[in-house]
Amino acid sequence: MNRQTQKRLLGIAALVVAAVIWQIVAEYVVGRSFILPSVTDVAGAFANLLGSGTLLADIAVSLEHFGIGLLAAFFLGVPIGILMGWFRVADFLLDPIIEILRPIPPLAWIPFAIIWFGLTTQAAGFVIFAGAFFPILTATYSGFRDVPKVFVEAGKVLGCDTSFELIRYVALPAAIPAIASGIRIAMGVGWMCLVAAEMFGVSRYGLGYELWHNYYLHQMPNVVVYMLILGFAGLIIDRIFRNYVDGQLLRWRAGEVA
Amino acid sequence: MSGVTIRDLGKAFPKEDGTTTQALAGVNLEIGDEEFVCLVGPSGCGKTTLLRIIAGLETTTTGGVTVDGRAVTGPDPKRGMVFQEYSLFPWRRVIDNVAFGLEMKGVAKEERRRTADYYLELVGLSQFRDAYPFELSGGMRQRVAIARALANDPDVLLMDEPFGALDAQTRNRMQKELLSLWEQTKKTIVFVTHSVDEAVYLSDRIVVLSPRPGSIREIITIPWSRPRDRTSAEFAEVRRRVLRMIDETENTQ
Ligand SMILES: Nc1ncnc2c1ncn2[C@@H]1O[C@H](COP(=O)(O)OP(=O)(O)O)[C@@H](O)[C@H]1O
Ligand SMILES: [Mg+2]
């Protein structure tokens, strides 16, 4: 048996054991599905939810909130990060503002999200944006600060004669790996903000919304189902992004330690 | 015609404490068209600084540099530079590294690839055109860097210890190749090295700098034809002379 299959088998075995313990504790120790739903309760709830057909809509709505927040964070965070990383004046101007705003927990923006956007998709997107913006900004900024000087000078000697050309052809490609890992962190933070962003009822669907909704209905097995889906979806999004980025970057970074 | 004229050149770097480091002072030098000049001198005597000033990457404090009678005010593709450290863009394939300067000039893709292929051929790396820099050895990377500088068809090629990081064998081979490139392309070359052996092997003239502040200590003309025999007695004699000069400048400081 090779290492890989051994790892798989042990992992599966541990999952099974955990599920059995969970089942026993839930059924015979706790004994109340409201406090701790059992594995079979959760499996049944999952089957019911699959049958009801709202799961896909929930996922779609959550992805929409998530997408809005991340796109906004990307399209604001990258340019501002570039400005601050490349132009000292922009750095001096914006740094104090950023330093004041950055430590504010993303969820603290929820009241203003509602006041500014109402109970809309944009409000949920804004909360996710508040979480995703700073990781992207910071990563872009430091990616630009860390561009090796010799690349910039090579660019100049080879005929880049404007800041725009140096950014477009030298600094940005050099900073892409840093920006990509910033986006990955931002996606993690944004996904964590999702449940809170949907808790105040901006939509009739959404994984976070359903989680709260079922909690109010005391449908705890359903709550566990949504918890697990949230975890899985987060994992899958991260995997897809990582595979894509690695596929792109590995072509020229295979020789470096990432 | 691509002569380089350096006149009364001085360079002082400001320091943290408000004083300055005088890196170069009173440097005067005429470099002829198609000439191969090596700058040698003890470490820290301002060789890199002088080369960077010619490239336009560093400003002067006093005096100035003209190329073909035109004052150097900033970097320009007419003055190609090969850096000491690896400077290929790792995200670009070899061919697109070589074509970079032409791309900045706005040359169409087909044409710039054709030109880049020509220069890759010249440095003997055609079979690596689609590789990424990390796939190349140190010597190959510097050859690509040379091809990249040449593809802009510069008047002057500036090289800062380009073979400094290579092993002795690769280094000797690269020196031979560089001479053959120089004979084919007829560029003016200013080459910084800390290897006196390399300087005697390559140059028409060796410019010996003295340190702190860097200035020209002596210029030695080497009239021999190429290729030169490193093992000959006269080669050893010139090498010894230059080495002694560098030692002296170092000890008098
Ligand atoms: N950017 C800089 N800022 C301050 N001092 C510098 C800078 N570049 C070079 N120097 C100083 O100028 C002197 C000459 O350096 P350099 O040209 O690199 O010497 P070499 O290439 O001959 O070893 C050294 O004393 C060095 O410390
Ligand atoms: Mg140097």
XYZ file of C-alpha atoms and ligand atoms in Angstrom:
539
model
C 0.000 0.000 0.000
C 1.488 3.359 -0.902
C 1.460 6.500 1.210
C -1.366 8.145 -0.700
C -3.906 5.328 -0.330
C -2.819 4.819 3.256
C -3.555 8.481 3.930
C -6.954 8.191 2.229
C -7.976 5.077 4.106
C -6.929 6.403 7.492
C -8.750 9.654 6.807
C -11.950 7.853 5.870
C -11.662 5.545 8.867
C -11.321 8.510 11.222
C -14.367 10.184 9.640
C -16.428 7.042 10.126
C -15.338 6.718 13.747
C -16.149 10.393 14.377
C -19.606 9.927 12.818
C -20.288 6.855 14.953
C -19.227 8.651 18.146
C -21.324 11.649 17.156
C -24.326 9.376 16.544
C -23.922 7.581 19.885
C -23.437 10.782 21.859
C -26.367 12.473 20.155
C -28.726 9.557 20.529
C -27.806 8.056 23.915
C -25.968 10.755 25.861
C -27.672 13.986 24.846
C -30.850 12.482 23.539
C -32.350 15.745 22.263
C -32.113 16.633 18.589
C -32.517 20.328 19.441
C -29.284 20.360 21.448
C -27.307 18.008 19.222
C -28.882 16.530 16.080
C -27.595 13.055 15.301
C -25.962 11.963 12.063
C -29.138 10.283 10.899
C -31.184 13.388 11.783
C -28.854 15.475 9.678
C -28.836 12.983 6.820
C -32.637 12.942 6.845
C -32.769 16.724 6.906
C -30.351 16.839 3.987
C -32.509 14.439 1.972
C -35.587 16.572 2.703
C -33.826 19.760 1.708
C -32.622 18.149 -1.500
C -36.217 17.200 -2.215
C -37.543 20.698 -1.472
C -35.289 22.057 -4.218
C -34.237 25.318 -2.571
C -30.623 24.287 -2.015
C -29.499 25.342 -5.469
C -31.212 28.703 -5.104
C -29.563 29.131 -1.695
C -26.155 28.407 -3.132
C -26.748 30.695 -6.099
C -27.851 33.611 -3.922
C -24.924 33.172 -1.565
C -22.495 33.048 -4.462
C -24.055 36.227 -5.773
C -23.484 38.056 -2.469
C -19.998 36.652 -2.291
C -19.233 37.531 -5.903
C -20.412 41.118 -5.544
C -18.277 41.627 -2.442
C -15.180 40.077 -3.929
C -15.420 41.781 -7.298
C -15.832 45.142 -5.585
C -12.887 44.366 -3.294
C -10.795 43.340 -6.284
C -11.616 46.316 -8.486
C -10.987 48.798 -5.661
C -8.260 46.971 -3.740
C -5.920 46.266 -6.638
C -5.838 49.793 -8.124
C -5.497 51.466 -4.727
C -2.811 48.956 -3.756
C -0.977 49.733 -6.996
C -1.188 53.491 -6.403
C 0.082 53.169 -2.839
C 2.754 50.648 -3.747
C 4.126 52.634 -6.655
C 3.649 56.332 -5.840
C 5.066 57.479 -2.515
C 2.713 60.453 -2.349
C -0.300 58.176 -2.674
C 1.167 55.999 0.078
C 1.701 58.966 2.415
C -1.787 60.313 1.659
C -3.781 57.131 1.979
C -1.858 55.174 4.576
C -3.308 56.930 7.669
C -6.860 56.496 6.370
C -6.276 52.827 5.605
C -4.660 52.241 8.987
C -7.717 53.659 10.751
C -10.267 51.735 8.689
C -8.486 48.406 8.487
C -8.795 47.254 12.134
C -12.585 47.773 12.086
C -14.140 44.291 12.065
C -16.063 43.778 8.793
C -19.251 42.937 10.664
C -19.193 46.326 12.376
C -20.173 47.741 8.986
C -23.535 45.924 9.017
C -25.600 48.846 10.408
C -24.319 51.185 7.722
C -24.657 48.528 5.088
C -28.387 48.450 5.873
C -28.725 52.220 6.119
C -26.862 52.855 2.856
C -28.173 49.995 0.784
C -31.368 48.879 2.532
C -32.185 45.184 2.759
C -30.693 44.479 -0.637
C -28.228 42.150 -2.287
C -25.805 45.069 -2.357
C -25.944 45.404 1.425
C -24.822 41.803 1.857
C -22.198 42.327 -0.835
C -20.949 45.393 1.011
C -20.349 43.475 4.244
C -18.376 40.852 2.334
C -16.531 43.648 0.565
C -15.583 45.119 3.947
C -13.935 41.815 4.809
C -12.288 41.146 1.467
C -11.035 44.610 0.575
C -8.114 44.970 2.981
C -6.422 41.625 2.334
C -6.405 42.405 -1.399
C -5.223 45.971 -0.860
C -2.422 44.960 1.488
C -1.223 42.105 -0.696
C -1.164 44.308 -3.803
C 0.658 47.026 -1.905
C 3.372 44.750 -0.583
C 3.587 42.892 -3.890
C 4.427 46.191 -5.536
C 6.861 47.257 -2.818
C 8.721 43.966 -3.195
C 9.232 44.092 -6.956
C 13.000 43.548 -7.333
C 14.696 46.817 -8.243
C 16.638 45.131 -11.034
C 13.405 44.274 -12.887
C 12.288 47.884 -12.781
C 15.686 49.097 -13.949
C 15.795 46.489 -16.704
C 12.369 47.740 -17.780
C 13.610 51.322 -17.880
C 16.744 50.467 -19.833
C 14.691 48.438 -22.296
C 12.395 51.318 -23.088
C 9.566 51.586 -20.534
C 9.498 55.344 -20.253
C 6.297 55.965 -18.292
C 5.078 54.778 -14.914
C 2.149 53.229 -16.716
C 4.428 51.062 -18.864
C 6.564 50.057 -15.907
C 3.481 49.083 -13.923
C 1.768 47.337 -16.801
C 4.755 45.372 -18.116
C 7.038 44.931 -15.112
C 5.618 45.597 -11.666
C 2.155 44.095 -12.132
C 3.324 40.777 -13.570
C 5.982 40.593 -10.862
C 3.347 41.229 -8.177
C 0.759 38.750 -9.501
C 1.730 35.925 -7.111
C 1.379 38.250 -4.113
C -1.947 39.583 -5.386
C -3.219 36.053 -5.974
C -2.468 34.995 -2.428
C -4.136 38.174 -1.173
C -7.260 37.272 -3.142
C -7.200 33.822 -1.634
C -7.093 35.237 1.887
C -9.819 37.703 0.924
C -12.036 34.869 -0.300
C -11.643 33.110 3.031
C -12.516 36.223 5.019
C -15.375 37.101 2.666
C -16.882 33.652 2.991
C -16.757 33.927 6.771
C -18.652 37.204 6.564
C -21.382 35.593 4.467
C -23.445 34.137 7.319
C -23.577 37.464 9.115
C -24.223 39.357 5.899
C -27.318 37.273 5.230
C -28.597 37.154 8.802
C -30.559 40.372 8.645
C -32.784 39.167 5.830
C -31.607 40.769 2.628
C -33.012 37.870 0.629
C -35.376 34.897 0.863
C -32.573 32.521 -0.048
C -28.920 32.078 0.789
C -26.970 29.582 2.880
C -26.443 32.098 5.674
C -30.051 33.233 5.543
C -31.338 29.628 5.750
C -29.054 28.914 8.667
C -30.635 31.714 10.688
C -34.129 30.994 9.402
C -33.946 27.347 10.481
C -32.515 28.378 13.817
C -35.574 30.551 14.438
C -37.735 27.566 13.448
C -35.702 25.373 15.834
C -34.875 23.038 12.936
C -31.431 22.226 14.246
C -30.729 19.306 11.870
C -31.254 21.759 9.000
C -28.896 24.201 10.671
C -26.197 21.524 10.710
C -26.838 20.781 7.035
C -26.287 24.455 6.152
C -23.198 24.606 8.349
C -21.715 21.664 6.502
C -22.642 23.071 3.087
C -21.064 26.408 4.012
C -17.878 24.615 4.976
C -17.801 22.473 1.870
C -18.578 25.318 -0.504
C -15.832 27.434 1.071
C -13.405 24.587 0.662
C -14.364 24.001 -2.958
C -14.115 27.688 -3.873
C -10.650 27.805 -2.341
C -9.555 24.648 -4.148
C -10.796 25.836 -7.525
C -9.058 29.166 -7.148
C -5.852 27.630 -5.914
C -5.711 25.084 -8.708
C -6.358 27.768 -11.278
C -3.725 30.126 -9.921
C -1.153 27.397 -9.423
C -1.760 26.228 -12.974
C -1.102 29.731 -14.268
C 1.836 30.596 -12.043
C 3.553 27.235 -11.955
C 4.478 27.693 -15.572
C 7.018 30.311 -14.601
C 7.441 29.778 -10.877
C 8.202 26.084 -10.791
C 11.799 26.847 -9.937
C 10.999 29.015 -6.941
C 9.815 28.175 -3.482
C 6.382 29.700 -3.242
C 29.470 56.481 -34.480
C 28.876 55.744 -30.831
C 31.598 57.210 -28.712
C 31.071 57.823 -24.993
C 32.534 60.948 -23.451
C 32.750 61.302 -19.691
C 33.728 64.749 -18.496
C 34.658 65.913 -14.968
C 32.253 63.422 -13.583
C 31.586 63.356 -9.849
C 29.013 61.511 -7.827
C 28.171 61.912 -4.157
C 25.522 59.812 -2.423
C 23.740 61.475 0.488
C 23.984 59.533 3.734
C 21.546 59.220 6.613
C 23.560 61.526 8.852
C 23.491 64.390 6.346
C 27.041 63.915 5.072
C 27.777 62.348 1.699
C 29.723 59.422 0.273
C 31.886 60.641 -2.556
C 31.719 57.651 -4.890
C 33.362 59.232 -7.948
C 35.356 62.420 -8.494
C 36.941 64.022 -11.555
C 36.457 61.129 -13.937
C 37.408 61.949 -17.528
C 37.269 59.278 -20.180
C 36.809 59.032 -23.923
C 35.542 55.729 -25.234
C 35.734 55.297 -28.973
C 33.162 53.873 -31.343
C 33.230 50.063 -31.459
C 35.733 50.004 -28.638
C 35.775 47.340 -25.924
C 36.689 48.923 -22.595
C 36.917 47.189 -19.240
C 36.623 48.981 -15.908
C 38.543 47.348 -13.089
C 39.352 48.422 -9.556
C 38.975 47.387 -5.958
C 35.540 46.630 -4.660
C 33.554 49.759 -3.802
C 35.566 52.091 -6.025
C 32.535 53.138 -8.045
C 32.594 50.873 -11.114
C 28.906 50.042 -10.899
C 28.051 53.652 -10.158
C 29.939 54.845 -13.227
C 28.211 52.293 -15.438
C 24.793 53.187 -14.031
C 25.470 56.852 -14.715
C 26.307 56.049 -18.349
C 23.082 54.018 -18.486
C 21.131 56.962 -17.118
C 19.946 55.002 -14.075
C 21.848 57.331 -11.746
C 22.277 61.110 -11.933
C 25.609 62.877 -11.677
C 26.586 65.381 -9.014
C 29.082 67.172 -11.234
C 30.044 66.852 -14.870
C 28.252 64.614 -17.298
C 28.220 61.938 -19.933
C 27.541 62.339 -23.612
C 26.994 59.574 -26.145
C 27.460 60.666 -29.749
C 27.544 64.221 -28.480
C 24.116 63.948 -26.848
C 23.929 64.346 -23.075
C 22.664 61.379 -21.091
C 19.634 62.444 -19.057
C 17.925 59.139 -18.320
C 17.680 55.501 -19.348
C 17.373 54.920 -23.069
C 17.166 51.745 -25.145
C 20.084 53.137 -27.168
C 22.245 52.165 -24.203
C 21.743 48.507 -23.426
C 22.565 47.142 -19.997
C 23.353 43.655 -18.766
C 23.051 43.490 -15.007
C 25.213 41.606 -12.576
C 22.274 39.787 -11.009
C 19.772 37.811 -13.035
C 17.379 40.310 -14.504
C 15.283 38.276 -16.931
C 11.569 38.660 -16.329
C 10.622 35.267 -14.867
C 7.012 35.489 -16.096
C 8.043 35.804 -19.726
C 9.296 33.065 -21.977
C 12.837 33.466 -23.270
C 11.641 34.684 -26.670
C 9.373 37.314 -25.088
C 12.156 38.454 -22.788
C 14.328 39.097 -25.818
C 11.446 40.796 -27.626
C 10.592 43.018 -24.638
C 12.374 46.144 -25.849
C 10.815 45.849 -29.294
C 7.406 45.431 -27.711
C 7.949 48.697 -25.830
C 8.847 50.347 -29.118
C 5.534 49.175 -30.538
C 6.975 46.724 -33.054
C 4.328 44.260 -34.259
C 4.366 40.791 -32.738
C 5.436 38.894 -35.852
C 8.311 41.189 -36.551
C 9.604 41.420 -33.002
C 9.556 37.645 -32.661
C 11.545 37.375 -35.857
C 14.124 39.833 -34.575
C 14.230 38.125 -31.191
C 14.750 34.765 -32.894
C 17.691 36.236 -34.754
C 19.389 37.366 -31.540
C 18.598 34.108 -29.773
C 20.289 32.336 -32.638
C 23.245 34.669 -32.238
C 23.719 33.642 -28.592
C 23.063 30.011 -29.501
C 19.853 29.488 -27.547
C 17.257 29.005 -30.262
C 16.152 25.701 -28.819
C 15.192 27.443 -25.565
C 12.990 30.096 -27.131
C 9.829 28.842 -25.420
C 11.408 28.030 -22.058
C 10.925 30.121 -18.927
C 14.009 31.641 -17.280
C 13.915 29.243 -14.304
C 14.602 26.404 -16.740
C 17.941 27.926 -17.783
C 21.380 27.702 -16.196
C 23.097 30.856 -14.997
C 25.233 31.118 -18.116
C 22.225 30.727 -20.401
C 20.328 33.389 -18.494
C 23.104 35.879 -19.016
C 23.242 34.994 -22.709
C 19.521 35.682 -22.970
C 20.065 38.955 -21.100
C 22.724 39.881 -23.665
C 20.390 38.953 -26.526
C 17.648 41.030 -24.888
C 19.930 44.064 -24.717
C 21.168 43.540 -28.294
C 17.650 43.180 -29.711
C 17.147 46.903 -29.113
C 20.133 47.510 -31.392
C 21.821 49.811 -28.855
C 24.802 52.014 -29.686
C 26.531 51.067 -26.454
C 26.372 47.881 -24.443
C 27.006 48.295 -20.722
C 27.833 45.172 -18.749
C 28.240 44.997 -14.966
C 30.172 41.876 -13.997
C 27.807 39.815 -16.155
C 29.819 36.633 -15.694
C 30.681 37.200 -12.041
C 28.340 34.481 -10.775
C 29.437 31.812 -13.260
C 31.916 28.996 -12.772
C 35.343 29.391 -14.351
C 34.709 27.138 -17.345
C 31.366 28.693 -18.269
C 32.927 32.059 -17.761
C 35.724 31.399 -20.245
C 33.254 30.153 -22.814
C 31.043 33.204 -22.315
C 34.020 35.511 -22.816
C 34.787 33.871 -26.150
C 31.168 34.150 -27.221
C 30.985 37.765 -26.173
C 34.007 38.618 -28.306
C 32.462 36.926 -31.293
C 29.169 38.793 -30.691
C 31.114 42.026 -30.438
C 32.883 41.341 -33.712
C 29.566 40.561 -35.419
C 27.541 43.453 -34.027
C 30.211 46.158 -33.756
C 28.867 47.605 -30.529
C 30.783 49.844 -28.198
C 31.124 47.824 -24.986
C 31.836 49.078 -21.477
C 32.420 46.072 -19.282
C 32.887 46.105 -15.505
C 34.742 43.212 -13.950
C 36.734 42.441 -10.847
C 38.641 39.753 -12.741
C 41.838 41.207 -14.160
C 42.251 38.054 -16.221
C 38.895 38.700 -17.871
C 39.804 42.324 -18.548
C 43.120 41.437 -20.201
C 41.413 38.772 -22.279
C 38.614 41.035 -23.516
C 39.592 44.677 -23.712
C 41.079 47.110 -26.133
C 41.780 49.251 -23.087
C 41.642 48.562 -19.371
C 40.607 51.476 -17.178
C 41.925 51.053 -13.647
C 39.963 52.992 -11.014
C 41.313 53.983 -7.632
C 38.978 54.053 -4.669
C 37.334 56.669 -2.519
C 36.524 58.726 -4.326
C 36.758 56.669 -7.493
C 38.860 58.250 -10.198
C 40.936 56.982 -13.085
C 44.271 55.704 -11.914
C 45.619 54.467 -15.222
C 44.539 53.363 -18.665
C 46.295 50.397 -20.212
C 46.030 49.770 -23.927
C 46.155 46.168 -25.057
C 47.136 46.073 -28.690
C 47.112 42.299 -29.248
C 44.806 40.628 -31.685
C 42.177 38.158 -30.506
C 41.748 35.402 -29.491
C 44.355 35.927 -26.832
C 46.410 33.280 -25.153
C 45.920 33.423 -21.400
C 48.992 31.290 -20.835
C 51.413 33.511 -22.732
C 54.160 35.373 -20.876
C 53.041 38.815 -22.037
C 49.472 38.099 -20.892
C 50.785 37.178 -17.459
C 52.949 40.283 -17.408
C 50.052 42.669 -18.102
C 47.865 40.841 -15.618
C 50.545 41.211 -12.948
C 50.939 44.911 -13.701
C 47.226 45.619 -13.376
C 46.914 43.556 -10.234
C 49.794 45.415 -8.633
C 48.150 48.701 -9.531
C 44.893 47.692 -7.888
C 46.754 46.476 -4.823
C 48.621 49.748 -4.534
C 45.499 51.857 -4.823
C 43.937 49.737 -2.146
C 46.895 50.010 0.206
C 47.408 53.730 -0.137
C 43.885 54.293 1.145
N 22.541 53.956 -4.018
C 23.614 54.231 -3.232
N 23.457 54.943 -2.099
C 24.497 55.232 -1.313
N 25.753 54.847 -1.554
C 25.997 54.144 -2.663
C 24.931 53.780 -3.556
N 25.444 53.049 -4.578
C 26.773 52.967 -4.332
N 27.096 53.615 -3.199
C 28.458 53.765 -2.629
O 29.306 54.202 -3.651
C 30.544 53.520 -3.624
C 30.807 52.822 -4.940
O 29.930 51.747 -5.101
P 29.879 50.849 -6.404
O 29.743 51.716 -7.589
O 28.819 49.831 -6.217
O 31.312 50.154 -6.371
P 31.857 48.898 -7.199
O 30.862 48.527 -8.235
O 33.145 49.385 -7.773
O 32.109 47.823 -6.204
C 30.487 52.557 -2.444
O 31.114 53.165 -1.343
C 29.009 52.429 -2.188
O 28.770 52.184 -0.834
Mg 29.786 46.694 -8.566
